[in-house]
Coordinates of C-alpha atoms in Angstrom, one line a residue:
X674 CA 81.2 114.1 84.8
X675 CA 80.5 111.2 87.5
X676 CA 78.6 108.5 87.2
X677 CA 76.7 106.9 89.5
X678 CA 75.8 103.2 89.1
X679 CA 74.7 100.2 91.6
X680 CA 76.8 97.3 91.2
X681 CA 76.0 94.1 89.8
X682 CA 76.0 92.4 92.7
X683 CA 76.5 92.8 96.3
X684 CA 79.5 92.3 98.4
X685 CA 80.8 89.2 99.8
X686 CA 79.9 88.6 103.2
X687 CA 83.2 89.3 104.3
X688 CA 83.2 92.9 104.1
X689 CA 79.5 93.0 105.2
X690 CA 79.0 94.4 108.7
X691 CA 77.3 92.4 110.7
X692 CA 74.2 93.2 112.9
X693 CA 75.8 92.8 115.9
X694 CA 78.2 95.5 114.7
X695 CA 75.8 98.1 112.9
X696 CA 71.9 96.9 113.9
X697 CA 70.6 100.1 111.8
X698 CA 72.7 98.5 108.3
X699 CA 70.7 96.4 107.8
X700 CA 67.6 99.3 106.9
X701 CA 70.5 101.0 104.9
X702 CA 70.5 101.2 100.9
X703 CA 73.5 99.0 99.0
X704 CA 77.1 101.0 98.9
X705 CA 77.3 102.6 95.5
X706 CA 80.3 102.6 93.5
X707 CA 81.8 105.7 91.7
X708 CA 84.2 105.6 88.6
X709 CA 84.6 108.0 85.6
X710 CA 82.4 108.4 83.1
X711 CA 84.2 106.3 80.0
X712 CA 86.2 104.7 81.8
X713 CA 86.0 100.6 81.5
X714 CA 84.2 99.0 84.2
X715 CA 86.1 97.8 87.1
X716 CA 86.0 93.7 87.4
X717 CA 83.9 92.4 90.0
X718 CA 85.5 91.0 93.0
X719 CA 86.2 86.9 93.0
X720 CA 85.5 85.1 96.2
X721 CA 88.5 83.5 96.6
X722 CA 89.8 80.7 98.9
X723 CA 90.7 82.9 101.6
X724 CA 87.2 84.2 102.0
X725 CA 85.6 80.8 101.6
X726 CA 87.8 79.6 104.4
X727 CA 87.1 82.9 106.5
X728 CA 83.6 82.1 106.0
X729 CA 84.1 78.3 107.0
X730 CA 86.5 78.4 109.4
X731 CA 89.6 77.2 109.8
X732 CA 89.3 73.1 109.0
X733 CA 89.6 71.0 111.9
X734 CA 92.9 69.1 113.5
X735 CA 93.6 65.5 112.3
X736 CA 92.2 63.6 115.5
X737 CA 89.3 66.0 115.2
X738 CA 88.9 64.6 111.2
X739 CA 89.1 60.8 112.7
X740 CA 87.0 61.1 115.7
X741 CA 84.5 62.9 114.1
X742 CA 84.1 60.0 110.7
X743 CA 81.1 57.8 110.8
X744 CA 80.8 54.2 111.9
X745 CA 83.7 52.5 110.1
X746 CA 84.9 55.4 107.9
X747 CA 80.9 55.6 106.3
X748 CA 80.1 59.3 106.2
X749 CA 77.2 59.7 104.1
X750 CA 75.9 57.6 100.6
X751 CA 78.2 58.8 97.2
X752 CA 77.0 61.9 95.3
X753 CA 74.2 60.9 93.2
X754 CA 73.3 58.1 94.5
X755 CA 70.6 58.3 97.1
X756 CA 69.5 55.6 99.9
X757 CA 66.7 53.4 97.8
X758 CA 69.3 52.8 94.9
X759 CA 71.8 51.4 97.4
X760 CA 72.1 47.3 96.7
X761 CA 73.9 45.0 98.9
X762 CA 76.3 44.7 96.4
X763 CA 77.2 48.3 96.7
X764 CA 77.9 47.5 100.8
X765 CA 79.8 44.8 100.0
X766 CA 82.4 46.9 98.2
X767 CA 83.1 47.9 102.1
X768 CA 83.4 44.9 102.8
X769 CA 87.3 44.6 104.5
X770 CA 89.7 42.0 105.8
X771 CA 88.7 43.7 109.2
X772 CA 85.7 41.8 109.5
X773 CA 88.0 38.7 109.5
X774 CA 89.0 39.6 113.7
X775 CA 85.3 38.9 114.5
X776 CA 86.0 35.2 113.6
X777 CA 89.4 35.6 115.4
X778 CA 87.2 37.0 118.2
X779 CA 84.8 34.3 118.4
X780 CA 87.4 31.7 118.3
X781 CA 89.5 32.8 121.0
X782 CA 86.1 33.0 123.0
X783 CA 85.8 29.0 122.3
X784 CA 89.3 28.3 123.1
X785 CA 89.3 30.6 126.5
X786 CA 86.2 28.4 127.9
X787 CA 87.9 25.0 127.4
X788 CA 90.5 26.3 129.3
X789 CA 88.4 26.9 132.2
X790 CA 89.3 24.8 135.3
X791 CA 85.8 24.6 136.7
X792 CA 83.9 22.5 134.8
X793 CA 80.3 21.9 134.7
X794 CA 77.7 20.2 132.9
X795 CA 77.2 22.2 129.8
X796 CA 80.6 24.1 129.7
X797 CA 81.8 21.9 127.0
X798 CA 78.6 22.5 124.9
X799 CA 78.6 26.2 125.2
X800 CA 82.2 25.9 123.8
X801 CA 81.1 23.5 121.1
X802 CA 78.2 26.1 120.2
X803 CA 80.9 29.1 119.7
X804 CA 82.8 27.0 117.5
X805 CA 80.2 25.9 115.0
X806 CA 79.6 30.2 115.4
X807 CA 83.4 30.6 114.7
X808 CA 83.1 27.8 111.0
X809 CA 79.7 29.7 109.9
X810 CA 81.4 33.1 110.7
X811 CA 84.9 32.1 108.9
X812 CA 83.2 31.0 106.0
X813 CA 80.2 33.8 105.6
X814 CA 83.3 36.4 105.9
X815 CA 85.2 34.3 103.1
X816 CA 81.8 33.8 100.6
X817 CA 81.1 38.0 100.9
X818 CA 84.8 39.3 100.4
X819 CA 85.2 36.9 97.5
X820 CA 81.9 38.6 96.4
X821 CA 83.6 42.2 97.0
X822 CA 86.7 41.0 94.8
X823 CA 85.0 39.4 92.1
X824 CA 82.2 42.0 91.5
X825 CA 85.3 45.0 91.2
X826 CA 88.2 44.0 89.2
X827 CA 91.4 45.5 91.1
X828 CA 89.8 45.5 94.8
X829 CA 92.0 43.0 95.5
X830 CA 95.5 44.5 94.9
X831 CA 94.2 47.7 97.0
X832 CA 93.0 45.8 99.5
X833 CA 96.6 45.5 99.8
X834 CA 97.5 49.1 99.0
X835 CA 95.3 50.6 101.9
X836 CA 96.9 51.3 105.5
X837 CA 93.6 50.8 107.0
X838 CA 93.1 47.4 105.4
X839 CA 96.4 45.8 104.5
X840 CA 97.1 45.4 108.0
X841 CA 94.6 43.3 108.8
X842 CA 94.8 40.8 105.9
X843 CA 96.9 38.6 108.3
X844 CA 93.3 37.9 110.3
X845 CA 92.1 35.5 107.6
X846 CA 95.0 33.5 108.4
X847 CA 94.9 33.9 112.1
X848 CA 91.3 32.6 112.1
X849 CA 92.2 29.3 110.1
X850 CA 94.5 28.7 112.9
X851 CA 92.0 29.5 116.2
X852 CA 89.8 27.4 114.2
X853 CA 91.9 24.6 114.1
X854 CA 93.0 25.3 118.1
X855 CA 89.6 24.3 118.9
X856 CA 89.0 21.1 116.5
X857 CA 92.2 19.7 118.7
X858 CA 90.5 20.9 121.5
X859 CA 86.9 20.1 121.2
X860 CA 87.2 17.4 118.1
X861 CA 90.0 15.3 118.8
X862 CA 89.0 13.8 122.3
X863 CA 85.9 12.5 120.4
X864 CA 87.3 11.4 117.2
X865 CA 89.0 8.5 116.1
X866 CA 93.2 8.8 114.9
X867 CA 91.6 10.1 111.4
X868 CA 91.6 13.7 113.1
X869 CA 94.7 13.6 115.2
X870 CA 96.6 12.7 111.7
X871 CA 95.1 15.2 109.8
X872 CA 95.7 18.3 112.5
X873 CA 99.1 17.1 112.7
X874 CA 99.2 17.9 109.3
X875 CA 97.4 20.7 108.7
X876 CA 99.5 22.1 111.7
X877 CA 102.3 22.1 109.5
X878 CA 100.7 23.6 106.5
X879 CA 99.8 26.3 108.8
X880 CA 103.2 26.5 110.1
X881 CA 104.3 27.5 106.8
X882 CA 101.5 29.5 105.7
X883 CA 101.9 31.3 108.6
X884 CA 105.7 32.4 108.5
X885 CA 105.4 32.9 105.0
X886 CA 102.5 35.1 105.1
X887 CA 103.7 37.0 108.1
X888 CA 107.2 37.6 105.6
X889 CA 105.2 38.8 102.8
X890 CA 103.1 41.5 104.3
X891 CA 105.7 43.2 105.8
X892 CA 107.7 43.1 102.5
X893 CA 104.6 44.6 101.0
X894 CA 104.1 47.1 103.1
X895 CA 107.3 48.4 103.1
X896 CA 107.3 48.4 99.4
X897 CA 103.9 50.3 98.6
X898 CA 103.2 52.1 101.9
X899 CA 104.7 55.1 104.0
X900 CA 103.7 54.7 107.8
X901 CA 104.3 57.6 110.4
X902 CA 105.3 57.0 114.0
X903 CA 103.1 59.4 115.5
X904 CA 100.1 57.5 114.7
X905 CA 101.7 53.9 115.1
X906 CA 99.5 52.0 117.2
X907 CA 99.9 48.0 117.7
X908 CA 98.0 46.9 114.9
X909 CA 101.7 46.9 113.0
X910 CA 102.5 43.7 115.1
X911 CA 99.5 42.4 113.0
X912 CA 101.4 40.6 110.6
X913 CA 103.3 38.7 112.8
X914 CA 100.1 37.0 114.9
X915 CA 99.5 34.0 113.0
X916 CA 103.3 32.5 114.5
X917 CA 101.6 33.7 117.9
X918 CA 99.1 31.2 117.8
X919 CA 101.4 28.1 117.1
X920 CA 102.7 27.4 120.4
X921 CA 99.6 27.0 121.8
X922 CA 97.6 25.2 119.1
X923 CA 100.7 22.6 119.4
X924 CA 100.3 22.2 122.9
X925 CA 96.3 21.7 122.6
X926 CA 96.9 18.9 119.6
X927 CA 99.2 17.2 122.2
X928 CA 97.4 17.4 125.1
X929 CA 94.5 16.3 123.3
X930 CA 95.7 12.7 122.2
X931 CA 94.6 9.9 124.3
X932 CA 97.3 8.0 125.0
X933 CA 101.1 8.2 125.0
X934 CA 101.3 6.0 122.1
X935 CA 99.1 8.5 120.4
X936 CA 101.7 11.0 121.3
X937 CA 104.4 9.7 119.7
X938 CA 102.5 8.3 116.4
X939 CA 101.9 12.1 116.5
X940 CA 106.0 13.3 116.2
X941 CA 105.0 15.5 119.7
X942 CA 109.1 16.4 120.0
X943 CA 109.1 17.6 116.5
X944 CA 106.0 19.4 116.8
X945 CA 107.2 20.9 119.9
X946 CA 110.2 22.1 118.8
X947 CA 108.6 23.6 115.3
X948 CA 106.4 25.6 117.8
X949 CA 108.6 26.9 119.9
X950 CA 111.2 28.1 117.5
X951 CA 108.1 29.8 115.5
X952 CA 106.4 30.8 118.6
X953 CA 109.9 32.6 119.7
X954 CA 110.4 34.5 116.4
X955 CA 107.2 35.8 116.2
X956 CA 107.2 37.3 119.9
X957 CA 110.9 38.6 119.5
X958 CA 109.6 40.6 116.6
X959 CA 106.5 41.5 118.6
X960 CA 108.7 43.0 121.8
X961 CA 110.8 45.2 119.0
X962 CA 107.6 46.3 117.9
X963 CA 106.7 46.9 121.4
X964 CA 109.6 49.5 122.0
X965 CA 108.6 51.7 118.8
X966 CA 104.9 51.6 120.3
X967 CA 106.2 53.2 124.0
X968 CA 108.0 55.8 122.3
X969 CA 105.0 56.4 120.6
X970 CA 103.4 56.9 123.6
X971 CA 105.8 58.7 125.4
X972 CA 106.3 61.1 122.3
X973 CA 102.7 61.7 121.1
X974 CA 100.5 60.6 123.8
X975 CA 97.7 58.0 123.7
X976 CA 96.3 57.2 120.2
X977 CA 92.9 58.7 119.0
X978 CA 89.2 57.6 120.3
X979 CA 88.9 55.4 117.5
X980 CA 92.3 53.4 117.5
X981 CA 92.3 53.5 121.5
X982 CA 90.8 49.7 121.7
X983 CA 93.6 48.9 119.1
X984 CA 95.9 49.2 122.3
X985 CA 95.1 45.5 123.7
X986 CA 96.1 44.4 120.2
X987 CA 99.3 44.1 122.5
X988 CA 98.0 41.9 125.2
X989 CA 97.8 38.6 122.7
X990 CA 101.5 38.3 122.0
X991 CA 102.5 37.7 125.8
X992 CA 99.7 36.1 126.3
X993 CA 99.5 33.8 123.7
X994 CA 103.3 32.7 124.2
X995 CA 102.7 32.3 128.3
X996 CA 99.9 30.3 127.1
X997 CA 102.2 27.9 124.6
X998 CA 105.1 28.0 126.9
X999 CA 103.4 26.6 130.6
X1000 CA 101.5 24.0 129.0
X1001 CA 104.2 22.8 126.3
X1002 CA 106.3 22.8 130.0
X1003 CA 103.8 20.8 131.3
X1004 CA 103.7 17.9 128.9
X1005 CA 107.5 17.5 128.5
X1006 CA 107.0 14.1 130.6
X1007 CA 104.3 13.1 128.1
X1008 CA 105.5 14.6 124.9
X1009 CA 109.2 13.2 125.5
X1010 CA 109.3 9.4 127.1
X1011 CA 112.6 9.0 125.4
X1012 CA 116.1 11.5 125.5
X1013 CA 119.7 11.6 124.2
X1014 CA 120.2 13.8 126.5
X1015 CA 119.6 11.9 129.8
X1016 CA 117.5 10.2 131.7
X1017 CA 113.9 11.4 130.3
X1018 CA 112.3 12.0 134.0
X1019 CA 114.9 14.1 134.6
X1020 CA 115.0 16.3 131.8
X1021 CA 111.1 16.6 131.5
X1022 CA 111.4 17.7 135.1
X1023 CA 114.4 20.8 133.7
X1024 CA 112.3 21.7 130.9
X1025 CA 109.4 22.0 133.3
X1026 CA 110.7 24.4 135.1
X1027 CA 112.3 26.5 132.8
X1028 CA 109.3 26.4 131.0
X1029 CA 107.3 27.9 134.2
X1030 CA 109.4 29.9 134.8
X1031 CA 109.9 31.6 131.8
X1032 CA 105.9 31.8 131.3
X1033 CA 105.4 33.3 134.6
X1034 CA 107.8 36.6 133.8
X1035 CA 105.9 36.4 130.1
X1036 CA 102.8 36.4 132.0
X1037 CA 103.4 39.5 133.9
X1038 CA 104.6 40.8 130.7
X1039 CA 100.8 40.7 129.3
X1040 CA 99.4 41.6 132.7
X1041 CA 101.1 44.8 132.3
X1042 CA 100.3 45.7 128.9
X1043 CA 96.4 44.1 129.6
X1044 CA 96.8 47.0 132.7
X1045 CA 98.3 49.8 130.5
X1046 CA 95.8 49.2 127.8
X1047 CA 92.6 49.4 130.9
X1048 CA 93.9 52.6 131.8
X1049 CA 94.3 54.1 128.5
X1050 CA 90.8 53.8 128.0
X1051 CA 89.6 56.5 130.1
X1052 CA 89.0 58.8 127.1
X1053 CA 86.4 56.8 125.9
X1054 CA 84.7 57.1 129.7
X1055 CA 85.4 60.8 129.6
X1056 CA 83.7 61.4 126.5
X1057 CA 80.9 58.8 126.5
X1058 CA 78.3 60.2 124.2
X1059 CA 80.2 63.0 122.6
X1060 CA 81.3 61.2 118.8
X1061 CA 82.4 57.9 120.3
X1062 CA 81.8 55.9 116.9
X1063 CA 81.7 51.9 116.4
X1064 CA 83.8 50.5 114.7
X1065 CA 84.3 46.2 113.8
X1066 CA 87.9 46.4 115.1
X1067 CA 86.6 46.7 118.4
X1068 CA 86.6 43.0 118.5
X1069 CA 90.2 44.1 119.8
X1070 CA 88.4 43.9 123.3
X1071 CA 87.9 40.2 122.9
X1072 CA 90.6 38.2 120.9
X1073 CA 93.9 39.2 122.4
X1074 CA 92.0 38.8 125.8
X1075 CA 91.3 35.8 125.7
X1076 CA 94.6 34.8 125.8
X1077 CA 95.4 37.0 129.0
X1078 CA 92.9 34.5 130.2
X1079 CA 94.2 31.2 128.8
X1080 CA 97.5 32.1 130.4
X1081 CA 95.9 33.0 133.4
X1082 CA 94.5 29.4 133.8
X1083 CA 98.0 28.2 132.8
X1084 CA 99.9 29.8 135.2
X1085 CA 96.9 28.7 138.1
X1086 CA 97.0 25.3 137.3
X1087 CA 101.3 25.3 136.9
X1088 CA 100.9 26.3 140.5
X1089 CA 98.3 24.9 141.9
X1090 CA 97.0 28.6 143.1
X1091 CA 93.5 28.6 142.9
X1092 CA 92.9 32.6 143.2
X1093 CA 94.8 32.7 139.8
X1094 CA 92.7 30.4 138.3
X1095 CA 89.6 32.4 140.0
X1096 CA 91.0 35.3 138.8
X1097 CA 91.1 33.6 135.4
X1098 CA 87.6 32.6 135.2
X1099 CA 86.1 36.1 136.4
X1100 CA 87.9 37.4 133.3
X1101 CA 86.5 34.7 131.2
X1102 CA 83.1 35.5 132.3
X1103 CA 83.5 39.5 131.8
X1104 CA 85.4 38.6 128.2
X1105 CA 82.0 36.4 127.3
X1106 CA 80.5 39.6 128.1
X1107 CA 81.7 42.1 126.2
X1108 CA 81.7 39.9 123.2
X1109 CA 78.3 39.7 123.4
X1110 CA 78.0 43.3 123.1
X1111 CA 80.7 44.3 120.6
X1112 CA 78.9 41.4 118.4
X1113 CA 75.4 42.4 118.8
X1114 CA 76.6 45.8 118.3
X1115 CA 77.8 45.2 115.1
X1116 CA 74.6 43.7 113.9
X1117 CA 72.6 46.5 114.8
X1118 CA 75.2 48.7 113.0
X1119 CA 74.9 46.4 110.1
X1120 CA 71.5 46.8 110.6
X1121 CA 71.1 50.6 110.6
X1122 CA 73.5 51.0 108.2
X1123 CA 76.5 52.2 110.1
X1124 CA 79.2 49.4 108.8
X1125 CA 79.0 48.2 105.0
X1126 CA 77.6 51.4 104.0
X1127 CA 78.7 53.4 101.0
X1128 CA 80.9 56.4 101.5
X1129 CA 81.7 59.4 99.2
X1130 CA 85.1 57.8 98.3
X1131 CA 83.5 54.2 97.5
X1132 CA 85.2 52.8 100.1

C-alpha cells in the first residue's frame, strides 16, 4: 500500500541542518519520501531566487558596491576572454575623457611654479620641462582616444551618454587653455610679436570655444541623463571650468608683453574686459553649484571613498578667479594708459583696489573650501589599506590646487606679505609632490593592469 522511494536528488541546502546544529546528521541516511502507491510523482523542489539569495546573502549597500570596484571601474577581464588574448586595443576601449585632467594636472603644475616669487637658477627650466610634459601628454591623450573612437563606431555619442564620463569631456578643453597659460608665460618673454599676435588670437578662439562648450554639455546632460542629489559631488561644476581659466590666462598674455606699446598693439582693455565678464559668469554658476553641493553634504554626508578627492574639484573656481582678479588689478596702470573715464592714474589706482579687494574675500573663499575638502579626507586615513582603490581622477589633488597656490602668490605679492607668499611656495613644493605620486601611480597601475583594463561590461 506504501511505497517507499529515495528521491532524485537531495535537498537544497536550505533545509539541510547544519553541523553545528545536528554534528551526528551528517553519519545519517537521506530523508525518504512517502506518497501512495499510483499516485503521480510529486515535482521536485526549484531553487528559487529566495534560496539563492539566502544562500548568498543579502547583496551589499551602494557605497559598499563603489568602494569595493576595481581600479577605475576594471573588475576582472569579460567572460571568455582570458588575459593572453587581451590587445591594447581592447584597453583602449577604456580609454576615457578622464585621462584628459592628467594634462590639466600637469599644466597647472607649470603654471603654479612660474608663479613662484623666489626665483632661482633653474626654476624657469623645471617649468619649461613640465610644459613640454603637459604638449606630449595633451597630444598622446588626443592620438589614443581618437584610436578608442575610431576602432568602435558609436563610442563616441556614449562617451556622451555616460555619467561617469560625460562630465569630464570639458577637460579636453580645459587643457588647450592651461596649455596656452603657459606658452604666454614661458614662450612669449622669449619670442618675437609672432607669438604675442597669435595668443591674442587664439585667446579669443578659446573664449568662444569655451562658453560654447560649457553651454552645450549642460544642455546635453539635461537632455539624456538623470542625476540624483545624494550622490552630487563637484565634478557637476565640470562643465563650467574652461571660463575659470580665462581671467587668468588674460592676465599672463598681458603681463607677459614687453613693453607698453606691446600692450596696447595687444587690445589689453578689450581682452580684459572679455575675461572678466567670462571669468564672472562662470564663477557665479560655480557658487550656485556650490549651495546644491552643501546641502548635499549636510543631507547625506561626505561622498564615498572613491569620489572623496573629487571634493577639491571645488577649490579651482575661487582660486582660479582670485588668481585672474589680483593680477588683472595689478596691471590696470599698464593695461589702461588711456580713460574716458578720468584721469588714467587715478582710475588704475580705483580698479586696483577694488580688484584686491575683491580677490582677497575670493581668496578666503577657496581657502575654506581647500580646508573643508582636507578635512573630509580623513576616511581615506581611517581606512588606509582596507579597499582604498586608485583611480586617474585623483589628479583632483593637483589641478584645482594649484590655483589655491597661484592665488596665494597673488594675494602675497598684492600685499607685499611675505608669510603668504611663503606660505604659497610650501604648498607649491608639497603640490609638486603629490603629483609625482598620483602620476607615477598611475603608471604602475597602467602597468599592472589596474586602469585601461577590460571589464565585464566592456567598459
Amino acid at each position: 500500500m506504501w511505497d517507499l522511494s529515495l528521491p532524485s536528488r537531495p535537498f537544497s541546502s536550505k533545509h539541510r541542518l547544519s553541523s553545528s546544529d545536528d554534528p551526528e546528521s551528517q553519519h545519517e541516511s537521506p530523508p525518504r519520501r512517502v506518497r501512495f502507491k499510483g499516485s503521480p510523482p510529486s515535482p521536485e523542489p526549484e531553487i528559487g531566487a529566495d534560496e539563492e539569495n539566502h544562500d548568498t546573502g543579502s547583496p551589499p549597500n551602494e557605497e559598499e558596491r563603489k568602494d569595493s570596484s576595481d581600479e577605475s571601474g576594471a573588475v576582472r577581464v569579460k567572460e571568455g576572454k582570458s588575459i593572453a588574448n587581451v590587445t591594447w586595443k581592447d584597453r583602449l576601449q577604456n580609454f576615457t575623457w578622464n585621462w584628459f585632467t592628467m594634462v590639466m594636472a600637469t599644466g597647472g603644475i607649470a603654471n603654479a611654479i612660474n608663479s613662484i616669487p623666489f626665483k632661482f637658477k633653474g626654476l624657469n627650466t623645471i617649468g619649461n620641462i613640465f610644459l613640454i610634459l603637459t604638449i606630449v601628454l595633451f597630444i598622446t591623450c588626443c592620438i589614443l582616444i581618437t584610436i578608442r573612437f575610431c576602432s568602435k563606431p558609436g563610442s563616441f555619442k556614449q562617451s556622451f551618454l555616460e555619467p561617469s564620463e560625460s562630465l569630464f569631456i570639458p577637460a579636453s578643453v580645459v587643457s588647450c587653455g592651461v596649455m596656452l597659460m603657459a606658452f604666454a608665460k614661458y614662450g612669449v618673454p622669449s619670442s618675437g610679436k609672432w607669438l604675442q599676435t597669435g595668443l591674442e588670437v587664439l585667446f579669443w578662439v578659446y573664449a568662444a570655444m569655451a562658453f560654447l562648450s560649457s553651454c552645450a554639455i549642460y544642455v546635453i546632460l539635461w537632455s539624456t541623463q538623470h542625476f540624483s542629489l545624494r550622490d552630487m559631488t563637484p565634478i557637476w561644476v565640470f562643465p563650467v571650468y574652461p571660463l575659470l581659466i580665462l581671467a587668468p590666462m588674460a592676465a599672463a598674455l598681458i603681463n607677459s608683453v614687453p613693453t607698453p606699446y606691446d600692450t596696447l598693439r595687444i587690445s589689453s582693455k578689450t581682452i580684459i574686459a572679455g575675461a572678466i565678464t567670462l571669468q564672472g559668469c562662470g564663477f557665479l554658476v560655480s557658487a550656485l553649484i556650490y549651495s546644491a553641493f552643501l546641502y548635499r553634504l549636510m543631507t547625506n554626508g561626505l561622498p564615498s571613498r572613491r569620489q572623496l578627492p573629487s571634493m577639491f574639484v571645488s577649490v579651482g573656481p575661487a582660486g582660479f578667479t582670485a588668481t585672474g582678479v589680483i593680477q588683472l588689478g595689478s596691471l590696470a596702470s599698464k593695461a589702461i594708459p588711456v580713460t574716458k573715464v578720468g584721469d588714467a592714474g587715478t582710475v588704475s589706482v580705483i580698479v586696483r583696489v577694488l580688484a584686491y579687494a575683491v580677490g582677497l574675500v575670493i581668496w578666503g573663499f577657496a581657502i575654506w573650501f581647500f580646508t573643508l575638502s582636507v578635512f573630509g579626507q580623513w576616511r581615506l586615513l581611517r581606512d588606509r589599506g582596507h579597499g582604498i582603490k586608485f583611480d586617474v581622477t585623483f589628479f583632483a589633488y593637483v589641478f584645482p590646487n594649484s590655483a589655491l597656490v597661484s592665488a596665494t602668490h597673488m594675494v602675497g605679492h598684492a600685499f607685499g606679505n611675505n608669510v603668504i607668499e611663503i606660505l604659497g611656495t610650501v604648498l607649491g613644493v608639497i603640490l609638486i609632490g603629490v603629483w609625482c605620486v598620483v602620476f607615477s601611480k598611475t603608471i604602475w597601475a597602467v602597468w599592472k593592469r589596474k586602469l585601461l583594463w577590460p571589464t565585464e561590461k566592456g567598459s
